mmCIF file of C-alpha atoms in Angstrom:
data_model
loop_
_atom_site.group_PDB
_atom_site.id
_atom_site.type_symbol
_atom_site.label_atom_id
_atom_site.label_comp_id
_atom_site.label_asym_id
_atom_site.label_seq_id
_atom_site.Cartn_x
_atom_site.Cartn_y
_atom_site.Cartn_z
ATOM 1 C CA UNK A 11 97.047 131.377 108.761
ATOM 2 C CA UNK A 12 94.000 133.524 109.436
ATOM 3 C CA UNK A 13 90.523 132.353 108.417
ATOM 4 C CA UNK A 14 90.418 134.437 105.239
ATOM 5 C CA UNK A 15 93.772 133.137 104.013
ATOM 6 C CA UNK A 16 92.830 129.542 104.871
ATOM 7 C CA UNK A 17 89.598 130.019 102.937
ATOM 8 C CA UNK A 18 91.551 131.280 99.951
ATOM 9 C CA UNK A 19 93.841 128.225 100.002
ATOM 10 C CA UNK A 20 90.861 125.867 100.262
ATOM 11 C CA UNK A 21 89.164 127.644 97.366
ATOM 12 C CA UNK A 22 92.262 127.262 95.203
ATOM 13 C CA UNK A 23 92.599 123.567 96.041
ATOM 14 C CA UNK A 24 88.912 122.981 95.374
ATOM 15 C CA UNK A 25 88.973 124.652 91.951
ATOM 16 C CA UNK A 26 92.314 123.105 91.003
ATOM 17 C CA UNK A 27 91.186 119.573 91.832
ATOM 18 C CA UNK A 28 91.653 117.352 88.800
ATOM 19 C CA UNK A 29 93.591 120.007 86.872
ATOM 20 C CA UNK A 30 96.960 119.998 88.617
ATOM 21 C CA UNK A 31 99.010 118.469 85.805
ATOM 22 C CA UNK A 32 98.101 121.225 83.355
ATOM 23 C CA UNK A 33 98.462 123.890 86.064
ATOM 24 C CA UNK A 34 101.930 122.703 87.021
ATOM 25 C CA UNK A 35 103.027 122.663 83.383
ATOM 26 C CA UNK A 36 101.664 126.181 82.874
ATOM 27 C CA UNK A 37 103.528 127.392 85.965
ATOM 28 C CA UNK A 38 106.781 126.134 84.506
ATOM 29 C CA UNK A 39 107.311 122.759 86.170
ATOM 30 C CA UNK A 40 109.325 120.575 83.785
ATOM 31 C CA UNK A 41 107.084 118.029 82.039
ATOM 32 C CA UNK A 42 109.693 115.343 82.722
ATOM 33 C CA UNK A 43 108.933 115.678 86.433
ATOM 34 C CA UNK A 44 105.258 114.993 85.720
ATOM 35 C CA UNK A 45 105.670 111.913 83.520
ATOM 36 C CA UNK A 46 104.683 109.436 86.240
ATOM 37 C CA UNK A 47 108.011 107.586 86.181
ATOM 38 C CA UNK A 48 110.396 106.912 89.043
ATOM 39 C CA UNK A 49 113.152 109.507 88.965
ATOM 40 C CA UNK A 50 115.428 111.642 91.157
ATOM 41 C CA UNK A 51 113.465 113.832 93.521
ATOM 42 C CA UNK A 52 113.322 117.426 92.198
ATOM 43 C CA UNK A 53 112.738 118.956 95.626
ATOM 44 C CA UNK A 54 115.673 120.840 97.147
ATOM 45 C CA UNK A 55 117.521 119.116 99.956
ATOM 46 C CA UNK A 56 116.034 115.656 99.343
ATOM 47 C CA UNK A 57 118.787 113.867 97.439
ATOM 48 C CA UNK A 58 116.675 110.858 96.495
ATOM 49 C CA UNK A 59 118.072 109.380 93.271
ATOM 50 C CA UNK A 60 115.278 107.097 92.040
ATOM 51 C CA UNK A 61 112.494 107.409 94.595
ATOM 52 C CA UNK A 62 110.226 110.201 93.329
ATOM 53 C CA UNK A 63 107.043 109.684 91.302
ATOM 54 C CA UNK A 64 104.343 112.134 90.273
ATOM 55 C CA UNK A 65 101.005 110.289 90.319
ATOM 56 C CA UNK A 66 98.191 112.868 90.693
ATOM 57 C CA UNK A 67 96.428 109.867 92.233
ATOM 58 C CA UNK A 68 93.794 111.870 94.081
ATOM 59 C CA UNK A 69 93.515 114.729 91.613
ATOM 60 C CA UNK A 70 95.512 117.045 93.878
ATOM 61 C CA UNK A 71 98.824 117.061 92.030
ATOM 62 C CA UNK A 72 99.954 114.204 94.247
ATOM 63 C CA UNK A 73 103.540 113.013 94.278
ATOM 64 C CA UNK A 74 105.363 110.446 96.331
ATOM 65 C CA UNK A 75 109.011 110.377 97.333
ATOM 66 C CA UNK A 76 110.345 107.494 99.370
ATOM 67 C CA UNK A 77 112.990 109.760 100.845
ATOM 68 C CA UNK A 78 111.234 113.011 101.779
ATOM 69 C CA UNK A 79 107.588 111.878 101.784
ATOM 70 C CA UNK A 80 104.437 112.775 99.888
ATOM 71 C CA UNK A 81 102.684 115.999 98.964
ATOM 72 C CA UNK A 82 100.416 117.785 96.547
ATOM 73 C CA UNK A 83 100.535 120.342 93.771
ATOM 74 C CA UNK A 84 101.188 123.437 95.879
ATOM 75 C CA UNK A 85 104.058 121.844 97.762
ATOM 76 C CA UNK A 86 105.570 120.433 94.579
ATOM 77 C CA UNK A 87 105.339 123.734 92.702
ATOM 78 C CA UNK A 88 106.789 125.728 95.582
ATOM 79 C CA UNK A 89 109.710 123.339 95.971
ATOM 80 C CA UNK A 90 110.524 123.034 92.276
ATOM 81 C CA UNK A 91 109.999 126.672 91.330
ATOM 82 C CA UNK A 92 111.351 128.229 94.522
ATOM 83 C CA UNK A 93 108.449 130.674 94.815
ATOM 84 C CA UNK A 94 107.174 132.280 97.998
ATOM 85 C CA UNK A 95 103.830 130.794 98.994
ATOM 86 C CA UNK A 96 101.893 134.007 98.440
ATOM 87 C CA UNK A 97 103.377 134.415 94.953
ATOM 88 C CA UNK A 98 102.528 130.811 94.161
ATOM 89 C CA UNK A 99 98.897 131.263 95.184
ATOM 90 C CA UNK A 100 98.603 134.299 92.926
ATOM 91 C CA UNK A 101 100.143 132.350 90.035
ATOM 92 C CA UNK A 102 97.756 129.427 90.498
ATOM 93 C CA UNK A 103 94.808 131.815 90.741
ATOM 94 C CA UNK A 104 95.825 133.364 87.431
ATOM 95 C CA UNK A 105 95.682 129.904 85.868
ATOM 96 C CA UNK A 106 92.283 129.220 87.418
ATOM 97 C CA UNK A 107 90.827 132.659 86.840
ATOM 98 C CA UNK A 108 90.271 135.385 89.384
ATOM 99 C CA UNK A 109 89.738 134.318 92.960
ATOM 100 C CA UNK A 110 86.097 134.159 93.926
ATOM 101 C CA UNK A 111 85.017 137.239 95.892
ATOM 102 C CA UNK A 112 83.249 135.355 98.669
ATOM 103 C CA UNK A 113 83.399 135.545 102.415
ATOM 104 C CA UNK A 114 85.511 133.053 104.302
ATOM 105 C CA UNK A 115 83.930 129.560 104.433
ATOM 106 C CA UNK A 116 81.003 130.555 102.189
ATOM 107 C CA UNK A 117 81.973 128.047 99.515
ATOM 108 C CA UNK A 118 84.359 125.818 101.395
ATOM 109 C CA UNK A 119 82.112 124.695 104.178
ATOM 110 C CA UNK A 120 81.572 125.613 107.801
ATOM 111 C CA UNK A 121 84.086 127.350 110.030
ATOM 112 C CA UNK A 122 86.319 125.237 112.293
ATOM 113 C CA UNK A 123 84.155 126.190 115.269
ATOM 114 C CA UNK A 124 80.970 125.116 113.521
ATOM 115 C CA UNK A 125 82.632 121.906 112.330
ATOM 116 C CA UNK A 126 83.688 121.144 115.900
ATOM 117 C CA UNK A 127 80.110 121.598 117.076
ATOM 118 C CA UNK A 128 78.857 119.358 114.254
ATOM 119 C CA UNK A 129 81.309 116.597 115.229
ATOM 120 C CA UNK A 130 80.252 116.858 118.845
ATOM 121 C CA UNK A 131 76.564 116.709 117.930
ATOM 122 C CA UNK A 132 76.986 113.629 115.743
ATOM 123 C CA UNK A 133 79.107 111.914 118.397
ATOM 124 C CA UNK A 134 76.515 112.659 121.072
ATOM 125 C CA UNK A 135 73.711 111.350 118.866
ATOM 126 C CA UNK A 136 75.624 108.112 118.350
ATOM 127 C CA UNK A 137 75.662 105.356 120.961
ATOM 128 C CA UNK A 138 78.173 102.711 122.034
ATOM 129 C CA UNK A 139 78.054 99.685 119.732
ATOM 130 C CA UNK A 140 75.992 96.809 121.107
ATOM 131 C CA UNK A 141 75.329 93.243 120.035
ATOM 132 C CA UNK A 142 72.847 93.104 117.161
ATOM 133 C CA UNK A 143 72.959 96.739 116.071
ATOM 134 C CA UNK A 144 73.824 97.666 112.499
ATOM 135 C CA UNK A 145 77.541 98.165 113.159
ATOM 136 C CA UNK A 146 77.787 94.849 114.995
ATOM 137 C CA UNK A 147 75.995 93.116 112.086
ATOM 138 C CA UNK A 148 78.304 94.751 109.552
ATOM 139 C CA UNK A 149 81.473 93.763 111.385
ATOM 140 C CA UNK A 150 80.263 90.214 111.999
ATOM 141 C CA UNK A 151 79.626 89.897 108.258
ATOM 142 C CA UNK A 152 83.323 90.789 107.879
ATOM 143 C CA UNK A 153 84.247 88.010 110.320
ATOM 144 C CA UNK A 154 84.914 90.499 113.122
ATOM 145 C CA UNK A 155 82.939 89.138 116.064
ATOM 146 C CA UNK A 156 83.515 91.164 119.215
ATOM 147 C CA UNK A 157 81.837 91.113 122.597
ATOM 148 C CA UNK A 158 83.063 94.617 123.442
ATOM 149 C CA UNK A 159 84.019 97.437 121.107
ATOM 150 C CA UNK A 160 86.631 100.202 121.266
ATOM 151 C CA UNK A 161 85.335 103.427 122.803
ATOM 152 C CA UNK A 162 86.546 105.266 119.692
ATOM 153 C CA UNK A 163 83.770 103.605 117.652
ATOM 154 C CA UNK A 164 80.043 104.301 117.892
ATOM 155 C CA UNK A 165 76.764 103.480 116.156
ATOM 156 C CA UNK A 166 74.584 106.220 114.678
ATOM 157 C CA UNK A 167 71.077 104.983 113.757
ATOM 158 C CA UNK A 168 70.252 107.487 110.987
ATOM 159 C CA UNK A 169 73.103 109.717 109.860
ATOM 160 C CA UNK A 170 72.500 112.095 106.976
ATOM 161 C CA UNK A 171 74.337 111.391 103.720
ATOM 162 C CA UNK A 172 75.158 114.515 101.693
ATOM 163 C CA UNK A 173 76.286 115.025 98.105
ATOM 164 C CA UNK A 174 77.197 118.145 96.182
ATOM 165 C CA UNK A 175 75.587 117.911 92.755
ATOM 166 C CA UNK A 176 76.917 119.641 89.642
ATOM 167 C CA UNK A 177 76.289 123.347 89.738
ATOM 168 C CA UNK A 178 75.491 123.414 93.441
ATOM 169 C CA UNK A 179 77.568 125.309 95.988
ATOM 170 C CA UNK A 180 76.252 123.411 98.980
ATOM 171 C CA UNK A 181 75.958 119.702 99.586
ATOM 172 C CA UNK A 182 72.389 118.424 99.858
ATOM 173 C CA UNK A 183 71.136 115.610 102.077
ATOM 174 C CA UNK A 184 69.907 112.804 99.874
ATOM 175 C CA UNK A 185 69.355 110.005 102.404
ATOM 176 C CA UNK A 186 69.871 108.793 105.960
ATOM 177 C CA UNK A 187 71.681 105.569 106.832
ATOM 178 C CA UNK A 188 72.876 103.770 109.931
ATOM 179 C CA UNK A 189 76.592 104.450 110.304
ATOM 180 C CA UNK A 190 79.733 103.415 112.133
ATOM 181 C CA UNK A 191 81.263 106.573 113.600
ATOM 182 C CA UNK A 192 84.956 106.671 114.445
ATOM 183 C CA UNK A 193 86.683 109.367 116.476
ATOM 184 C CA UNK A 194 89.876 110.657 114.818
ATOM 185 C CA UNK A 195 92.362 111.862 117.427
ATOM 186 C CA UNK A 196 95.347 114.151 116.991
ATOM 187 C CA UNK A 197 98.742 113.805 118.657
ATOM 188 C CA UNK A 198 97.451 115.438 121.836
ATOM 189 C CA UNK A 199 94.639 112.882 122.105
ATOM 190 C CA UNK A 200 91.914 115.421 121.339
ATOM 191 C CA UNK A 201 89.283 114.615 118.725
ATOM 192 C CA UNK A 202 89.788 116.546 115.486
ATOM 193 C CA UNK A 203 87.079 115.026 113.287
ATOM 194 C CA UNK A 204 84.938 111.940 112.669
ATOM 195 C CA UNK A 205 85.077 109.142 110.128
ATOM 196 C CA UNK A 206 81.759 107.735 108.887
ATOM 197 C CA UNK A 207 80.957 104.358 107.341
ATOM 198 C CA UNK A 208 77.407 104.329 105.975
ATOM 199 C CA UNK A 209 75.652 100.969 106.302
ATOM 200 C CA UNK A 210 72.541 99.134 105.127
ATOM 201 C CA UNK A 211 71.431 95.572 105.899
ATOM 202 C CA UNK A 212 74.764 94.669 107.453
ATOM 203 C CA UNK A 213 76.777 95.860 104.450
ATOM 204 C CA UNK A 214 78.333 99.100 103.191
ATOM 205 C CA UNK A 215 75.429 101.140 101.877
ATOM 206 C CA UNK A 216 77.120 102.939 98.993
ATOM 207 C CA UNK A 217 80.066 100.887 97.810
ATOM 208 C CA UNK A 218 83.258 102.919 97.647
ATOM 209 C CA UNK A 219 81.351 106.066 98.618
ATOM 210 C CA UNK A 220 80.332 104.553 101.964
ATOM 211 C CA UNK A 221 83.394 105.811 103.841
ATOM 212 C CA UNK A 222 83.946 109.500 104.433
ATOM 213 C CA UNK A 223 85.968 111.689 106.778
ATOM 214 C CA UNK A 224 83.829 114.578 107.992
ATOM 215 C CA UNK A 225 86.551 117.161 107.310
ATOM 216 C CA UNK A 226 89.852 117.114 105.447
ATOM 217 C CA UNK A 227 93.323 117.629 106.827
ATOM 218 C CA UNK A 228 93.660 114.840 109.393
ATOM 219 C CA UNK A 229 97.443 115.174 108.942
ATOM 220 C CA UNK A 230 98.834 112.244 110.917
ATOM 221 C CA UNK A 231 95.853 111.761 113.259
ATOM 222 C CA UNK A 232 94.446 108.277 113.836
ATOM 223 C CA UNK A 233 91.466 106.266 114.989
ATOM 224 C CA UNK A 234 92.846 104.851 118.225
ATOM 225 C CA UNK A 235 91.239 101.448 118.607
ATOM 226 C CA UNK A 236 93.383 100.914 121.707
ATOM 227 C CA UNK A 237 95.622 102.834 124.071
ATOM 228 C CA UNK A 238 99.080 101.353 123.434
ATOM 229 C CA UNK A 239 101.747 100.388 125.931
ATOM 230 C CA UNK A 240 105.174 99.939 124.321
ATOM 231 C CA UNK A 241 103.969 98.136 121.175
ATOM 232 C CA UNK A 242 101.559 99.339 118.497
ATOM 233 C CA UNK A 243 100.122 97.897 115.293
ATOM 234 C CA UNK A 244 99.173 100.304 112.510
ATOM 235 C CA UNK A 245 96.734 99.719 109.649
ATOM 236 C CA UNK A 246 94.973 101.781 107.016
ATOM 237 C CA UNK A 247 91.325 100.799 107.461
ATOM 238 C CA UNK A 248 89.311 100.465 110.643
ATOM 239 C CA UNK A 249 88.063 96.994 109.717
ATOM 240 C CA UNK A 250 91.629 95.956 108.936
ATOM 241 C CA UNK A 251 92.688 97.276 112.331
ATOM 242 C CA UNK A 252 89.985 95.272 114.105
ATOM 243 C CA UNK A 253 91.003 92.147 112.184
ATOM 244 C CA UNK A 254 94.662 92.601 113.160
ATOM 245 C CA UNK A 255 93.554 93.220 116.738
ATOM 246 C CA UNK A 256 91.683 89.886 116.755
ATOM 247 C CA UNK A 257 94.381 87.868 115.018
ATOM 248 C CA UNK A 258 97.419 89.195 116.916
ATOM 249 C CA UNK A 259 96.152 90.605 120.192
ATOM 250 C CA UNK A 260 98.094 93.808 119.539
ATOM 251 C CA UNK A 261 96.890 97.318 120.302
ATOM 252 C CA UNK A 262 95.975 99.026 117.015
ATOM 253 C CA UNK A 263 95.646 102.480 115.478
ATOM 254 C CA UNK A 264 93.998 103.046 112.089
ATOM 255 C CA UNK A 265 95.388 105.713 109.747
ATOM 256 C CA UNK A 266 92.260 105.558 107.486
ATOM 257 C CA UNK A 267 94.189 105.889 104.206
ATOM 258 C CA UNK A 268 97.669 105.361 102.809
ATOM 259 C CA UNK A 269 98.370 109.078 102.382
ATOM 260 C CA UNK A 270 97.740 109.686 106.074
ATOM 261 C CA UNK A 271 99.679 106.588 107.071
ATOM 262 C CA UNK A 272 102.855 108.235 105.828
ATOM 263 C CA UNK A 273 102.237 111.181 108.180
ATOM 264 C CA UNK A 274 101.030 109.160 111.169
ATOM 265 C CA UNK A 275 102.191 110.470 114.538
ATOM 266 C CA UNK A 276 103.556 107.746 116.825
ATOM 267 C CA UNK A 277 104.407 108.473 120.484
ATOM 268 C CA UNK A 278 108.076 108.281 121.418
ATOM 269 C CA UNK A 279 107.147 105.755 124.121
ATOM 270 C CA UNK A 280 106.317 103.108 121.499
ATOM 271 C CA UNK A 281 109.293 100.747 121.236
ATOM 272 C CA UNK A 282 107.915 98.398 118.580
ATOM 273 C CA UNK A 283 105.719 99.408 115.642
ATOM 274 C CA UNK A 284 104.142 96.748 113.416
ATOM 275 C CA UNK A 285 102.773 98.187 110.182
ATOM 276 C CA UNK A 286 100.151 95.996 108.484
ATOM 277 C CA UNK A 287 100.080 97.259 104.911
ATOM 278 C CA UNK A 288 97.469 96.653 102.222
ATOM 279 C CA UNK A 289 98.784 94.781 99.199
ATOM 280 C CA UNK A 290 98.091 97.279 96.424
ATOM 281 C CA UNK A 291 100.103 95.492 93.748
ATOM 282 C CA UNK A 292 97.162 96.109 91.410
ATOM 283 C CA UNK A 293 97.041 99.821 92.289
ATOM 284 C CA UNK A 294 100.558 101.228 91.930
ATOM 285 C CA UNK A 295 101.693 99.609 95.219
ATOM 286 C CA UNK A 296 100.328 102.598 97.145
ATOM 287 C CA UNK A 297 99.671 100.603 100.319
ATOM 288 C CA UNK A 298 103.115 99.053 100.438
ATOM 289 C CA UNK A 299 104.858 102.307 99.520
ATOM 290 C CA UNK A 300 103.121 104.263 102.268
ATOM 291 C CA UNK A 301 103.888 101.583 104.843
ATOM 292 C CA UNK A 302 107.590 101.681 104.013
ATOM 293 C CA UNK A 303 107.647 105.488 103.988
ATOM 294 C CA UNK A 304 106.237 105.431 107.522
ATOM 295 C CA UNK A 305 108.680 102.713 108.586
ATOM 296 C CA UNK A 306 111.640 104.645 107.222
ATOM 297 C CA UNK A 307 110.538 107.869 108.894
ATOM 298 C CA UNK A 308 109.986 106.192 112.254
ATOM 299 C CA UNK A 309 113.436 104.611 112.156
ATOM 300 C CA UNK A 310 115.080 107.874 111.162
ATOM 301 C CA UNK A 311 113.282 109.736 113.936
ATOM 302 C CA UNK A 312 114.296 107.059 116.444
ATOM 303 C CA UNK A 313 117.934 107.317 115.384
ATOM 304 C CA UNK A 314 117.824 111.109 115.517
ATOM 305 C CA UNK A 315 116.191 111.193 118.940
ATOM 306 C CA UNK A 316 118.085 108.284 120.463
ATOM 307 C CA UNK A 317 114.965 106.106 120.816
ATOM 308 C CA UNK A 318 115.268 102.326 120.994
ATOM 309 C CA UNK A 319 112.606 101.338 118.474
ATOM 310 C CA UNK A 320 111.949 98.342 116.228
ATOM 311 C CA UNK A 321 109.767 98.701 113.124
ATOM 312 C CA UNK A 322 108.360 95.895 110.980
ATOM 313 C CA UNK A 323 106.159 95.898 107.879
ATOM 314 C CA UNK A 324 103.793 93.035 107.073
ATOM 315 C CA UNK A 325 102.187 92.696 103.622
ATOM 316 C CA UNK A 326 99.617 90.061 102.514
ATOM 317 C CA UNK A 327 100.929 87.700 99.860
ATOM 318 C CA UNK A 328 98.114 88.172 97.354
ATOM 319 C CA UNK A 329 97.645 91.298 95.230
ATOM 320 C CA UNK A 330 94.577 93.306 96.178
ATOM 321 C CA UNK A 331 94.301 91.812 99.678
ATOM 322 C CA UNK A 332 94.406 93.493 103.052
ATOM 323 C CA UNK A 333 94.579 91.917 106.504
ATOM 324 C CA UNK A 334 90.806 92.154 106.916
ATOM 325 C CA UNK A 335 90.491 89.914 103.840
ATOM 326 C CA UNK A 336 92.974 87.458 105.353
ATOM 327 C CA UNK A 337 91.026 87.369 108.615
ATOM 328 C CA UNK A 338 87.672 86.905 106.829
ATOM 329 C CA UNK A 339 89.048 83.964 104.812
ATOM 330 C CA UNK A 340 90.368 82.381 108.011
ATOM 331 C CA UNK A 341 87.037 82.979 109.749
ATOM 332 C CA UNK A 342 85.118 81.407 106.849
ATOM 333 C CA UNK A 343 87.389 78.350 106.769
ATOM 334 C CA UNK A 344 87.029 77.824 110.517
ATOM 335 C CA UNK A 345 83.239 78.148 110.236
ATOM 336 C CA UNK A 346 83.166 75.642 107.394
ATOM 337 C CA UNK A 347 85.277 73.145 109.347
ATOM 338 C CA UNK A 348 83.149 73.435 112.489
#
């Protein structure tokens, strides 16, 4: 897609955020598909009989199919309605109102070239993590005590935190915080964006808002905490990945979130993949579901390509726990017994 068309798609997704259920109904998608219940997948060629669920979990018309994978409102509408993509965009724009007559990237953020320069600048401003800095303090408070850190992680002493307030077109810097910076690498090993964890006094500075990817669309990329040999462990969070690394000695990649875990690219050279899922029994089992979607895809790809590969999924016993929580509890018990 050219820049103008990409800008148009981003504009549509931005304005449609949080409104996909009503948009899909207005476009003609059967309400039964959108009822949030497990049901046969409505997408052509899938064949799943009881593995599809529309969730709109992230406000993007999200659905999840344990046979053909996950997607959002545009993909769902195109598959169900059989429309060409250009026709679909026009139909969605009619529901949203006329497309905004703005230049490419004016509303939707900087161009890819400018974003690349921004990532490079932030990475250069950051330094390798050292004992006693804010990232080291934060991780040690999570029970993750390391003497050396992965090269994919860095410490930024005062990274700007931006928010877009109601009625504003541009995000505004509201504060600066120390931050853990993580390099997100695509399948070719090149950096595509950065992940930021804002910190204060050895803790996350802003609760759930403390973690942010600098740009969207990581699409199967990962934070490579290690360079794998023939075995790889996969987690959602970076802290979870470091905890698994400490507890098992395995090389680890972090997918950052469950939606990206499903898309994660794994090299064909990896013969054993261990997926350490979050136990999201209190949140629609999203962590477990994504882990098993990835496992199923990896096994299917291995069978298709004639690869000798073993895949395992590990889930904490307790609802709401991830492997970082398990490691922290173990660390605390060992400290108490010492």
